[in-house]
XYZ file of C-alpha atoms in Angstrom:
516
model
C 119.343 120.428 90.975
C 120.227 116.529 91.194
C 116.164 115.896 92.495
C 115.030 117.918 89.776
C 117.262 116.114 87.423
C 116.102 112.616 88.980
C 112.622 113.641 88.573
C 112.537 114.314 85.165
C 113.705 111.023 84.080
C 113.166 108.666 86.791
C 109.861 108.288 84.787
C 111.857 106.504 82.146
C 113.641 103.809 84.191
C 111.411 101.355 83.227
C 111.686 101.883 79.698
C 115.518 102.155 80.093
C 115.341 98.750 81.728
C 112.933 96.320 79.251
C 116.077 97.935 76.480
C 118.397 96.189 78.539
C 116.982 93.106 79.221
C 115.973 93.304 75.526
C 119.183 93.983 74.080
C 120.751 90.953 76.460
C 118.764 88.420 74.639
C 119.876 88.534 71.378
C 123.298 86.939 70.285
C 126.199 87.282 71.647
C 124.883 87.312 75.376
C 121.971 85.057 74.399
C 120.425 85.735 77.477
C 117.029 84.377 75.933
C 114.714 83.964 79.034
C 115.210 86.792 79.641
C 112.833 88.324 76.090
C 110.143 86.886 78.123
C 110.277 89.286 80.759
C 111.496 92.424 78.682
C 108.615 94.147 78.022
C 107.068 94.196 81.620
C 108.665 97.107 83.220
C 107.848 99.222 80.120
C 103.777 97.501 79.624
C 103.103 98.295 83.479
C 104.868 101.673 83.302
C 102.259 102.903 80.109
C 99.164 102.419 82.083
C 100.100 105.628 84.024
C 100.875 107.823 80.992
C 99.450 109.918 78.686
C 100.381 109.784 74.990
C 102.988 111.848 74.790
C 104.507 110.158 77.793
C 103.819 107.014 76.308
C 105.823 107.603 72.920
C 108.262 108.902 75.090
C 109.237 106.131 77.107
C 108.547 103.615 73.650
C 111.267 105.868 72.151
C 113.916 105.400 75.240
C 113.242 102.032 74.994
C 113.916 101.199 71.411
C 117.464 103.399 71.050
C 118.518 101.075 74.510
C 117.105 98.119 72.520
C 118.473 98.855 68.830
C 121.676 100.238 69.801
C 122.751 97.392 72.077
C 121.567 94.864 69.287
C 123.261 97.282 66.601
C 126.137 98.811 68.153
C 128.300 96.423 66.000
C 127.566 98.908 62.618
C 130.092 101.702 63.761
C 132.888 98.906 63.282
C 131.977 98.904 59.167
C 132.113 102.495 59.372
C 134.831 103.377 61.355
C 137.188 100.733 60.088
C 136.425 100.989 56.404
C 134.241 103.659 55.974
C 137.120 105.841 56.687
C 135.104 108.007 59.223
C 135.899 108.568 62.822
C 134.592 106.610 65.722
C 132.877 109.474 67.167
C 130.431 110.623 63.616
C 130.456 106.616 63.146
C 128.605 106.661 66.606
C 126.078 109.667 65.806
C 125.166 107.564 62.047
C 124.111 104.770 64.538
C 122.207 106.990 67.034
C 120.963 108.035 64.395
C 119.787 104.900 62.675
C 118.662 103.981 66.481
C 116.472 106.979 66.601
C 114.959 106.303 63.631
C 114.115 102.584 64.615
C 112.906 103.895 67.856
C 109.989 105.701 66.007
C 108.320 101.875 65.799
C 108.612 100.905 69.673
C 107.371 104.789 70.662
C 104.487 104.461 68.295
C 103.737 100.778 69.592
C 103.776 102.032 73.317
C 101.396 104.827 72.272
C 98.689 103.064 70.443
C 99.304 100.450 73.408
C 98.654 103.086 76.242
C 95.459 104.292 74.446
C 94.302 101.118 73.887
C 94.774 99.257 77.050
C 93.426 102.238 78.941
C 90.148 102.686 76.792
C 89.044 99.124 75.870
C 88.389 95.544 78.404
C 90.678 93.682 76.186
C 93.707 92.019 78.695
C 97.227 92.966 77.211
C 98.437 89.840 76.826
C 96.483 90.566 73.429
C 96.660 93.893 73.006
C 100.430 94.218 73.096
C 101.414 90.954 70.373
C 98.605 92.228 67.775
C 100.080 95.973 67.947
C 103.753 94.887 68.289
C 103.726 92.171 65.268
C 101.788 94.701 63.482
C 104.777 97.560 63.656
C 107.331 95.085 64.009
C 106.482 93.568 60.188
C 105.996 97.664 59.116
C 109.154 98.423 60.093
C 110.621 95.104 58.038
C 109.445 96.838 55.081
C 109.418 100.792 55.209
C 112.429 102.677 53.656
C 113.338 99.343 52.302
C 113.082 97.489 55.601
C 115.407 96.743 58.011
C 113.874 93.469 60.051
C 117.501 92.875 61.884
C 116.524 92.889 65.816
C 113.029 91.188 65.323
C 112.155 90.054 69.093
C 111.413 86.468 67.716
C 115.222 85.861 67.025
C 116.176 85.804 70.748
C 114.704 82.339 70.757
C 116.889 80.565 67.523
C 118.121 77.701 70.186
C 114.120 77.089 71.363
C 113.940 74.372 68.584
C 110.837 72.658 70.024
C 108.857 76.754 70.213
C 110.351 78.406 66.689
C 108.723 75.203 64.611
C 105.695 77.287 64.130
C 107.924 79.655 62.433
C 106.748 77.450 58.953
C 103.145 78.509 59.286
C 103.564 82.459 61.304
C 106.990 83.252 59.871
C 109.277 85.076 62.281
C 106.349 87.082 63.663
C 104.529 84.103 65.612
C 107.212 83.883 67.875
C 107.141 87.816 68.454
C 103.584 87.784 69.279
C 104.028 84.336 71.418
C 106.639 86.624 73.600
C 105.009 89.543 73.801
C 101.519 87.661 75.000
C 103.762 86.661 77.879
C 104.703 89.970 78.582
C 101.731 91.224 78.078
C 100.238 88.619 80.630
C 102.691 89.412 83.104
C 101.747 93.016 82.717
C 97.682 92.203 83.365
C 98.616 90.485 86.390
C 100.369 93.355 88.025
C 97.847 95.712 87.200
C 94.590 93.828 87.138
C 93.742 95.521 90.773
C 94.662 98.976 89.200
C 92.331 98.002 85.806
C 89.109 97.040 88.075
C 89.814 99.970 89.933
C 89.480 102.125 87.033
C 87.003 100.460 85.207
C 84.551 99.179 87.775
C 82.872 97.598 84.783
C 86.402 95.361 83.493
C 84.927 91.864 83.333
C 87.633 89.443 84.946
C 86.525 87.222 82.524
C 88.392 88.631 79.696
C 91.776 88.239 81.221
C 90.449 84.391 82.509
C 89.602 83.371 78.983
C 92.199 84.965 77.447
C 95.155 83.512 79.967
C 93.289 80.173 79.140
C 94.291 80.556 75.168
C 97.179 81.455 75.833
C 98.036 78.343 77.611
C 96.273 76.169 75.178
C 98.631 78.232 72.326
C 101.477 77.678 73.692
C 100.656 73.708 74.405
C 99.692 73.424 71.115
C 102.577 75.317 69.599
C 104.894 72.992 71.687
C 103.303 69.709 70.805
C 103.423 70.915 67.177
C 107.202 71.322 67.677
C 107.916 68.361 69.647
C 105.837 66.689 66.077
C 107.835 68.623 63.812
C 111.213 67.636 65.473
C 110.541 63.825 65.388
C 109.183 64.004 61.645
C 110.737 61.577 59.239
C 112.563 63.824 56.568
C 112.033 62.340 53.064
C 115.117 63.652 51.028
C 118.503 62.928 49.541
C 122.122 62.574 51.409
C 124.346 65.848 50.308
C 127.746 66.375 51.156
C 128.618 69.901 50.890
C 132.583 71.932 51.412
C 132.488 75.468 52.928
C 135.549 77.234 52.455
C 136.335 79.782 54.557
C 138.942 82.013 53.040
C 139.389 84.563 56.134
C 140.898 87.012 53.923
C 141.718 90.585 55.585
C 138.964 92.993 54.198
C 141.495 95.576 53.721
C 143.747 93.512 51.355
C 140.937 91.745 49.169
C 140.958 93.899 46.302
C 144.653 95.258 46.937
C 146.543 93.890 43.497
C 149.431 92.645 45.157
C 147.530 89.921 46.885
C 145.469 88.558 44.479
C 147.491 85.919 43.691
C 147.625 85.200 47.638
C 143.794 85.130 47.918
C 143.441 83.228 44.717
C 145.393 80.587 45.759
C 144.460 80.635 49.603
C 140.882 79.660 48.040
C 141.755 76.775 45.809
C 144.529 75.400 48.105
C 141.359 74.738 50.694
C 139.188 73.426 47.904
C 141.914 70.883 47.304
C 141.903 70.132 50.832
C 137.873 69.377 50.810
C 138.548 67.189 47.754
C 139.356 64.170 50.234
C 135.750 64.604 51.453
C 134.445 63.848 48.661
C 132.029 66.837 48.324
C 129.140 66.790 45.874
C 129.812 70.685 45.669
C 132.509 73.524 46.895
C 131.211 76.508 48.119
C 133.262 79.757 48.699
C 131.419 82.954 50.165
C 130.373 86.571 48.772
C 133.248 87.928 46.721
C 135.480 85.428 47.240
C 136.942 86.540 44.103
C 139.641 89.373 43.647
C 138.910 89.907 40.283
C 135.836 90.061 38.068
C 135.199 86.852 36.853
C 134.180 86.767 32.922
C 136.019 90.350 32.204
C 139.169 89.401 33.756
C 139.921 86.878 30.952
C 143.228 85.400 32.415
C 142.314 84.997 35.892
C 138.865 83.509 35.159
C 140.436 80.941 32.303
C 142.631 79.725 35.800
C 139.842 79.175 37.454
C 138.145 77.634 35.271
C 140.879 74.833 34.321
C 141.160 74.964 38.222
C 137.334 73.793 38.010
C 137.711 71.299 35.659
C 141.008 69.482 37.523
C 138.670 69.344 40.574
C 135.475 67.465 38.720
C 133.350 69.119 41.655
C 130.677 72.005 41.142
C 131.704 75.344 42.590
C 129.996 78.044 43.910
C 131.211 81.230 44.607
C 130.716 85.223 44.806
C 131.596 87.452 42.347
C 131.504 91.260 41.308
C 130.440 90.785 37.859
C 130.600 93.624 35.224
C 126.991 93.971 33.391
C 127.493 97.156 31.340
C 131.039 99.091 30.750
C 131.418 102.814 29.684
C 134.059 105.707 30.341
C 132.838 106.629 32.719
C 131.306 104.137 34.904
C 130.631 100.537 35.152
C 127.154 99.093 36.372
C 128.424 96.466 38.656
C 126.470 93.134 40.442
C 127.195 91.231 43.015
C 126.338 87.734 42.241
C 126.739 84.384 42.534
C 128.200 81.817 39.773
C 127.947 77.678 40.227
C 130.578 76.404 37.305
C 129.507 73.206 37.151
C 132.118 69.251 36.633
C 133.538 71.082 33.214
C 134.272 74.265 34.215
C 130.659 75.930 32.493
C 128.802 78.340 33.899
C 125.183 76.563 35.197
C 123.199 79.474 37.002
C 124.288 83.391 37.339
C 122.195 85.013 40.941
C 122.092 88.862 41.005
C 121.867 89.650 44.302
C 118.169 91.956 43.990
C 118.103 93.679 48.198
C 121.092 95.618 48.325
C 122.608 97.385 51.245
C 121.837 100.996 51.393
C 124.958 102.757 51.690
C 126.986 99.930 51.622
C 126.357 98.820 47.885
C 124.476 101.833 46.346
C 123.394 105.443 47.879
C 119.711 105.478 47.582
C 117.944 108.856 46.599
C 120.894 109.718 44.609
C 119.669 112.485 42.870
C 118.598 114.049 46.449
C 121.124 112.394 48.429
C 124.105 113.736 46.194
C 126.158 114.612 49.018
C 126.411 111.369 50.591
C 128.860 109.299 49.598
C 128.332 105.265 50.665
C 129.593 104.814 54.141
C 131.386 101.936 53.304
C 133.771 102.487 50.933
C 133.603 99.890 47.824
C 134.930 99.251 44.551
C 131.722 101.242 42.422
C 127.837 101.317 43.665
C 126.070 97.947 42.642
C 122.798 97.333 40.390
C 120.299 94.896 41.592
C 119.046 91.658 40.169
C 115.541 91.446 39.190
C 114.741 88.020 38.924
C 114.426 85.371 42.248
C 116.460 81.794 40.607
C 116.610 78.672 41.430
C 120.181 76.661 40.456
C 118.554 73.097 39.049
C 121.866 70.846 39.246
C 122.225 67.210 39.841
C 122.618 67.496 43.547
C 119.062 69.255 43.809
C 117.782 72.710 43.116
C 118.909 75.594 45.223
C 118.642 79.516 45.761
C 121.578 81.112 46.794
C 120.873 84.526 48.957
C 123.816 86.963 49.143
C 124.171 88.520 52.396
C 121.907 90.557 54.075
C 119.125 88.778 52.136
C 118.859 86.233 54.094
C 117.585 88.470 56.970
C 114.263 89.094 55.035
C 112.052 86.224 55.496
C 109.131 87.340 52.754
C 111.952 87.867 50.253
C 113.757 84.305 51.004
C 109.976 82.261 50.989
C 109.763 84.001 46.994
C 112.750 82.196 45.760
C 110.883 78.617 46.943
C 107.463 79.127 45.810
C 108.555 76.393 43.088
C 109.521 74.137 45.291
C 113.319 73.460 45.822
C 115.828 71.153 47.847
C 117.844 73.785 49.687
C 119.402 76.414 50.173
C 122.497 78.704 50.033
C 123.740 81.518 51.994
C 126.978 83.290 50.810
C 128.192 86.500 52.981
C 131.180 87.928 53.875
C 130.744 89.532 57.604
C 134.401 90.885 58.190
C 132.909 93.983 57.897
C 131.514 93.365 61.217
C 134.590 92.528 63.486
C 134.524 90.671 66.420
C 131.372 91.999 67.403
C 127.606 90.469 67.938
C 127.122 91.637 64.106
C 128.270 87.795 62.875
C 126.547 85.703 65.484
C 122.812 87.638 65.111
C 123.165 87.426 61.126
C 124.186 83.698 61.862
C 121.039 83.155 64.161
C 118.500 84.506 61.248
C 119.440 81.892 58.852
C 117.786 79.112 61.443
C 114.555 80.855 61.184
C 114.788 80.319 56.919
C 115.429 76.762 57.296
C 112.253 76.514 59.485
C 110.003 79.247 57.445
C 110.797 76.914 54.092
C 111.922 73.863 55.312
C 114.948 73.663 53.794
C 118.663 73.176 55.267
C 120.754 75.938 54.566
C 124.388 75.588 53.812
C 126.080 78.929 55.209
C 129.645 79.870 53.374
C 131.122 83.327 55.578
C 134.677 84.911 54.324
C 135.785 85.165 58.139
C 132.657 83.152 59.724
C 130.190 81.945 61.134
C 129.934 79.230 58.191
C 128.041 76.552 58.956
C 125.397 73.855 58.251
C 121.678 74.255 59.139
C 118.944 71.365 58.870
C 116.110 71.852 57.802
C 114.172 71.683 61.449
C 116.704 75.206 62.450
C 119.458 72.587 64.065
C 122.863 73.935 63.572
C 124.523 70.924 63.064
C 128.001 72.327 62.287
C 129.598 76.026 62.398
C 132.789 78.035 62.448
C 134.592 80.122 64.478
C 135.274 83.862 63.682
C 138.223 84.844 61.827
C 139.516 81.446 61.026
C 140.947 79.932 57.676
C 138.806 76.319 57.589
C 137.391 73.777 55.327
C 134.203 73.260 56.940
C 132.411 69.541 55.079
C 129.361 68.171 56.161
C 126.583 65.653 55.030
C 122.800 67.316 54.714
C 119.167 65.807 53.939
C 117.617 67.515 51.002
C 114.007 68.744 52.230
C 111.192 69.108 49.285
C 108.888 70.186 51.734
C 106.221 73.253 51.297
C 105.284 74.859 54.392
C 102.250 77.469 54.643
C 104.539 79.848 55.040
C 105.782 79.157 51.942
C 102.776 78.773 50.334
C 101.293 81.637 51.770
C 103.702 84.090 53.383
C 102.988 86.592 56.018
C 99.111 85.719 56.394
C 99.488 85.834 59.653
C 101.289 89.387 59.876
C 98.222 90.276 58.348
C 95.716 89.576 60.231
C 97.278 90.758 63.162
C 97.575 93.997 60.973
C 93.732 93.863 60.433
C 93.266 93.534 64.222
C 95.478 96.529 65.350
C 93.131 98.970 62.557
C 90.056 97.151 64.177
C 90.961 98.181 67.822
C 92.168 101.874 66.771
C 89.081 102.994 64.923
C 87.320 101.785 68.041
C 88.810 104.424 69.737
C 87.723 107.482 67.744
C 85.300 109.042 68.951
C 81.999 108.676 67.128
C 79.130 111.064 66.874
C 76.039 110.684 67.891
């Protein structure tokens, strides 16, 4: 009984491993050497599989992979979605499973491929990964969290090409490595099989890759010791740390009202050029609570300093429902409103139940205060510090929807969340690590404002130059450059994506059959 059971899934211990070692690179154990060696055990396992097989093992690998990278979710729905920690595990699994469908059709195509063509996979395995990695960043509304490229947020001199490939250039760079890794332990196996294999594929192509990853170095090494041309801004981050269970509780309002401009009077002595407070910092909806948002306006106008800060604003009000935003407001030296953001990507099943009509039996997971609308239109703030975007939480993660709020140029940017949803778990510290890949995509510093942390200042080369700790109250002031810059990336977006989209369809309808 135990050999049988040992022989049905030994076969997977390969796959089971690259999860691991996947999962361990991300934040918090920011293992990150070890991304570059991931993939192996699960590349050199495929060459002995069929397609089935294949998917197979690509599926046990990505529910290792997601669920140790997205574990952390239960912890939203377990400790405010009311449900218990066992269903709160099976809506991850499930979420896991469903994310696994990308790594089991990546290991598929990859099998087929690598089996059927001379091409080395050291470029067989970035082309198809990037390819379903930047599907999967866009299908059912996209979830990009987990991207393999974020395991390498501290590489400052590698992630620089992030302003011309996005995100995905690092992906690919990894998996090339992998991928070479892979041809070397099975080159012997390959010529074997295919008496025919040229050697010289795998030569010149472990000969780019060397010269692409010089080059991509000495571009960094360039981009790090570039002269930024921009203004001096001095920014305040105040991070309220107010208990998510007591935020919208009535009898502390006046507690979390207070808790927030108390701080911004501490910041004062910095002499900020603008306050920022994070997502829904307010307990009360500014513009239709009339006597809380009068005191914080005349709080606004004793300070003389611009504010930022989140709101629930009310858009439309009937008897039986309100349509609800969540949004950011800048009140600017006089207490008058400057720029209104409507946060546009909401979180499905945290801020609206999509499918309503079919889904009418699901209820959000995370219980709120009503199910949000979302903003339509991608604004800039144009103040006398600079112009600025402001993305509201889990935008930020969503690097073709940040580059659209910059095509017009801009100074910098904003990031307001409130992550105490997440606990002390690696939820905080991954969302934290995107936000250096914005700065480089756009080249612009990003000024990070979290209700319980990480808040924290980004320039606009991805350094962190200063952040918080989790679940304390702080005043968090630091001095930025202002970055005008326009980066291809920018310009262009996920060109690169793209092609390597082109390539994968190139190399698949190569492998149908054709008749004679």
């Amino acid at each position: 009984m135990e050999n049988t059971y040992l022989k049905k899934y030994y076969p997977l211990l390969p796959a089971l491993t690259s999860g691991i070692l996947l999962a361990l690179a991300f934040p918090r154990f920011d293992l990150s050497v070890l991304a570059w060696i991931s993939f192996v055990p699960l590349l050199f396992s495929l060459w002995k599989k069929d397609s089935r097989e294949s998917f197979v093992a690509g599926f046990a690998f990505g529910m290792v992979y997601f669920f140790g990278t997205l574990y952390w979710i239960y912890h939203s729905i377990n400790h405010f979605g009311g449900a218990p920690f066992f269903a709160s595990i099976v809506i991850v699994l499930l979420l896991c499973a469903y994310l696994s469908l990308f790594p089991a059709f990546f290991s598929m195509l990859f099998s087929l491929t690598y089996k059927k063509t001379k091409l080395p996979a050291l470029f067989i395995a970035p082309v198809l990964w990037v390819s379903i990695e930047f599907v999967r960043s866009y299908a059912l509304t996209g979830f990009p969290w987990s991207s393999v490229g974020y395991t390498q947020y501290r590489f400052l001199s590698l992630i620089q090409i992030s302003d011309i490939t996005g995100i995905y250039g690092i992906s690919f760079l990894i998996l090339s490595f992998n991928g070479f890794i892979a041809d070397l332990l099975l080159i012997r196996d390959k010529v074997k099989e295919m008496p025919l294999f040229p050697l010289s594929y795998f030569m010149t192509g472990a000969a780019l890759l060397l010269l692409l990853t010089i080059g991509i170095f000495g571009y960094g090494f360039w981009r790090l010791h570039q002269d930024r041309i921009g203004k001096d801004l001095t920014v305040s981050v105040i991070q309220g740390n107010i208990e998510q269970d007591k935020k919208w509780e009535p009898v502390f309002q006046k507690e979390v009202f207070d808790t927030y401009t108390r701080l911004s009077q501490d910041a004062l002595k910095d002499n900020p050029s603008m306050i920022i407070w994070p997502e829904t910092a307010l307990p009360f909806f500014f513009g239709s609570d009339a006597a809380n948002t009068d005191l914080l306006i005349q709080f606004q106008k004793q300070t003389g300093v611009p504010l930022l800060f989140g709101s629930v604003l009310v858009k439309k009000r009937s008897e039986k429902n309100m349509e609800l935003t969540n949004s950011a407001v800048l009140l600017d030296r006089e207490g008058n409103k400057a720029a209104v953001y409507d946060k546009i990507h909401l979180v499905p099943f945290g801020e609206y139940v999509p499918l309503r009509k079919v889904l009418f039996f699901v209820d959000k997971l995370v219980v709120g205060i009503g199910d949000y609308i979302p903003g339509t239109q991608y604004l800039q703030a144009d103040t006398e510090v600079g112009r600025f975007s402001t993305l509201i939480c889990y935008e930020v993660i969503f690097p073709g929807m940040v580059r659209k709020f910059f095509v017009r140029g801009g100074d910098f940017m904003v990031t307001i969340t409130n992550d105490a949803w997440f606990g002390y778990t690696a939820g905080p510290y991954q969302h934290f690590s995107m936000a250096v890949f914005r700065a480089i995509e756009n080249r612009k510093p990003v000024v990070r404002a979290a209700n319980t942390g990480i808040s924290g200042f980004i320039d606009s080369n991805g350094r962190v130059l200063m952040r918080s700790g989790l679940f304390d109250r702080q005043v968090l002031t630091d001095t930025l450059k202002t970055d005008t810059s326009m980066t291809f990336y920018t310009k262009f977006g996920d060109i690169f994506s793209f092609f390597c989209i082109v390539i994968s369809i190139i190399l698949l309808v190569n492998l149908v059959p054709r008749r004679r």
